[in-house]
Structure formats: C-alpha cells, structure tokens
Short mmCIF file of C-alpha atoms in Angstrom, two decimals:
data_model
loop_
_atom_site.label_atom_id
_atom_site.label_comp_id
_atom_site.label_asym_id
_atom_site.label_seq_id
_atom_site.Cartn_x
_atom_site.Cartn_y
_atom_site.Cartn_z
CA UNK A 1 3.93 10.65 -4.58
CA UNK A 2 2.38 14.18 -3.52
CA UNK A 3 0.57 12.70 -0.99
CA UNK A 4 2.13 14.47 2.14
CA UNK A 5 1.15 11.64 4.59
CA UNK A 6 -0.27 8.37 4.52
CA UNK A 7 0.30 4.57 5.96
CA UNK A 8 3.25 4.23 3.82
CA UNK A 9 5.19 7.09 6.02
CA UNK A 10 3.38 7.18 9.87
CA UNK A 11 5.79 6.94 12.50
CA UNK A 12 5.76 5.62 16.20
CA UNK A 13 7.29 6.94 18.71
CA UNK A 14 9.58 8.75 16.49
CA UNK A 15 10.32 5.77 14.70
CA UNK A 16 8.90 4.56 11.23
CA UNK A 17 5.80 2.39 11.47
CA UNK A 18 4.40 1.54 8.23
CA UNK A 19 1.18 0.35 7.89
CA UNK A 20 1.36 -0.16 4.32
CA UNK A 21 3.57 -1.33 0.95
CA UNK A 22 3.25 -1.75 -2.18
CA UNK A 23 4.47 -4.69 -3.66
CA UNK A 24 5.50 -5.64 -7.22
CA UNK A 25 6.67 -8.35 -8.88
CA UNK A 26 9.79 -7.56 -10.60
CA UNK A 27 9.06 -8.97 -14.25
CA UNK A 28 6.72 -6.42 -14.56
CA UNK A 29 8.19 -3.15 -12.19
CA UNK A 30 5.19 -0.49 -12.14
CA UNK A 31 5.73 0.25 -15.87
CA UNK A 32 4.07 -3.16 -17.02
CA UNK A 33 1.07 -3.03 -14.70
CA UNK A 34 -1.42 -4.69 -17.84
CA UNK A 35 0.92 -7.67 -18.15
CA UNK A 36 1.01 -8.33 -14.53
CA UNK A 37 -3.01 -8.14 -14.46
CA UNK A 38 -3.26 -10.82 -17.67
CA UNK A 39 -0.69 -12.94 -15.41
CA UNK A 40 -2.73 -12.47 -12.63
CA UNK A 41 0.02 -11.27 -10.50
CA UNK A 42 -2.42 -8.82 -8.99
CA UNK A 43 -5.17 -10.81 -8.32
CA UNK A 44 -3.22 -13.33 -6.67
CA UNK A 45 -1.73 -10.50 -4.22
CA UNK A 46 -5.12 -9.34 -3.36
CA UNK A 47 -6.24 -12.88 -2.53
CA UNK A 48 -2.89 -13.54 -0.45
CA UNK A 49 -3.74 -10.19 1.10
CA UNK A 50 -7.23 -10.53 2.24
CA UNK A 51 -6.42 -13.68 3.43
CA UNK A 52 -4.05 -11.94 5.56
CA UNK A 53 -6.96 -9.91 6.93
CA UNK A 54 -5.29 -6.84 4.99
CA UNK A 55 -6.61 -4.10 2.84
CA UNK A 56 -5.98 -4.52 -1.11
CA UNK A 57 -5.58 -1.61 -2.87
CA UNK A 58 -7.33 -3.11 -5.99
CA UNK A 59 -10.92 -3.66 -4.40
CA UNK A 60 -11.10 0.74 -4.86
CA UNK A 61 -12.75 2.70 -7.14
CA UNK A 62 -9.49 4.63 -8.00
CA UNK A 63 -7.35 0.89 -8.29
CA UNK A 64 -3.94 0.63 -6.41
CA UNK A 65 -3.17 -2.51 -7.85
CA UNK A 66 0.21 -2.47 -6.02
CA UNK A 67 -1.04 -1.56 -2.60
CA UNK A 68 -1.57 -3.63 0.89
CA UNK A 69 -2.50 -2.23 3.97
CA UNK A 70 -3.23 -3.25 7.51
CA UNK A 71 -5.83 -0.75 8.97
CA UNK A 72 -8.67 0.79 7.30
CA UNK A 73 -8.52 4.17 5.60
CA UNK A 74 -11.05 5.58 8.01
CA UNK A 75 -8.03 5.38 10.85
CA UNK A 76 -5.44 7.50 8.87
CA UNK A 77 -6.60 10.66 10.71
CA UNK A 78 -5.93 8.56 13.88
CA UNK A 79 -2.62 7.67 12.67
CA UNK A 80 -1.24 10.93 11.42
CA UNK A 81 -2.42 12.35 15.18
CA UNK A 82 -0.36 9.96 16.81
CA UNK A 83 2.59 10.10 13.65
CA UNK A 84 5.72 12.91 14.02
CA UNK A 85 5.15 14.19 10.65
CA UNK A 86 8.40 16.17 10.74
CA UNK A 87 10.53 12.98 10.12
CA UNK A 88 11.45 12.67 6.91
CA UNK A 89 12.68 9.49 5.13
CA UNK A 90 14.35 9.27 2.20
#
C-alpha cells in the first residue's frame, strides 16, 4: 500500500493495535477477486461483518471488497493522534 497510515497499522501504547484486516479466502488470494464475488465469498463477509457491528469495506464507493473494520473512518484522525507512527512493522 502507499497509504502511510491507516487502521491496518495504529499502535497503542507503543504496541500494534489494529483496527482493521482484510480477509480473503484462499481459493481465490486477491488475484481472483471476480470469482470470489460470483461465489459470493464477499458478500457473505460483509454480512458476517455487519453483523459483527463492523465496517465492510464493500458498502464504499471506491469497493474494498477485502476489508473489515471496527471504528468509523471519521475516527482515523483520532487514531493516528493517539498512534506512534514511527513504529514500523514489517
């Protein structure tokens, strides 16, 4: 990704805190995203997601088929205030 921060890489108290994955199935990896969707692989993680009370990716405009998070993208300013940014996981 070239996204320099997001809920995939906040930190707490120095230590990693994710607030965010995404998930694949692994007949289909991220190469095979239009077989998964005729499956239904994605729609059933959105479903299982919401029903979590999480965020699914796939209800944007700009679909992250792939993506779950717990807290709303309107908090990631909150979160990268409270985040060491200088970690760096790889």
């Amino acid at each position: 990704s070239t996204v320099s921060f997001s809920f995939h890489n906040a930190t707490l108290n120095g230590q990693p805190n994710s607030y965010a994955a995404d998930i694949i199935d692994k007949r289909f990896w991220w190469e095979n995203g239009t077989e998964a969707e005729r499956n239904a692989f994605w729609a059933a993680l959105g479903e299982e997601a919401k029903k979590l009370g999480l965020i699914w990716g796939g209800d944007w405009n700009f679909k992250d088929w792939a993506h779950v998070q717990l807290l709303k993208n309107s908090e990631l300013a909150e979160v990268k205030r409270n985040s060491d940014t200088t970690l760096s996981y790889t």
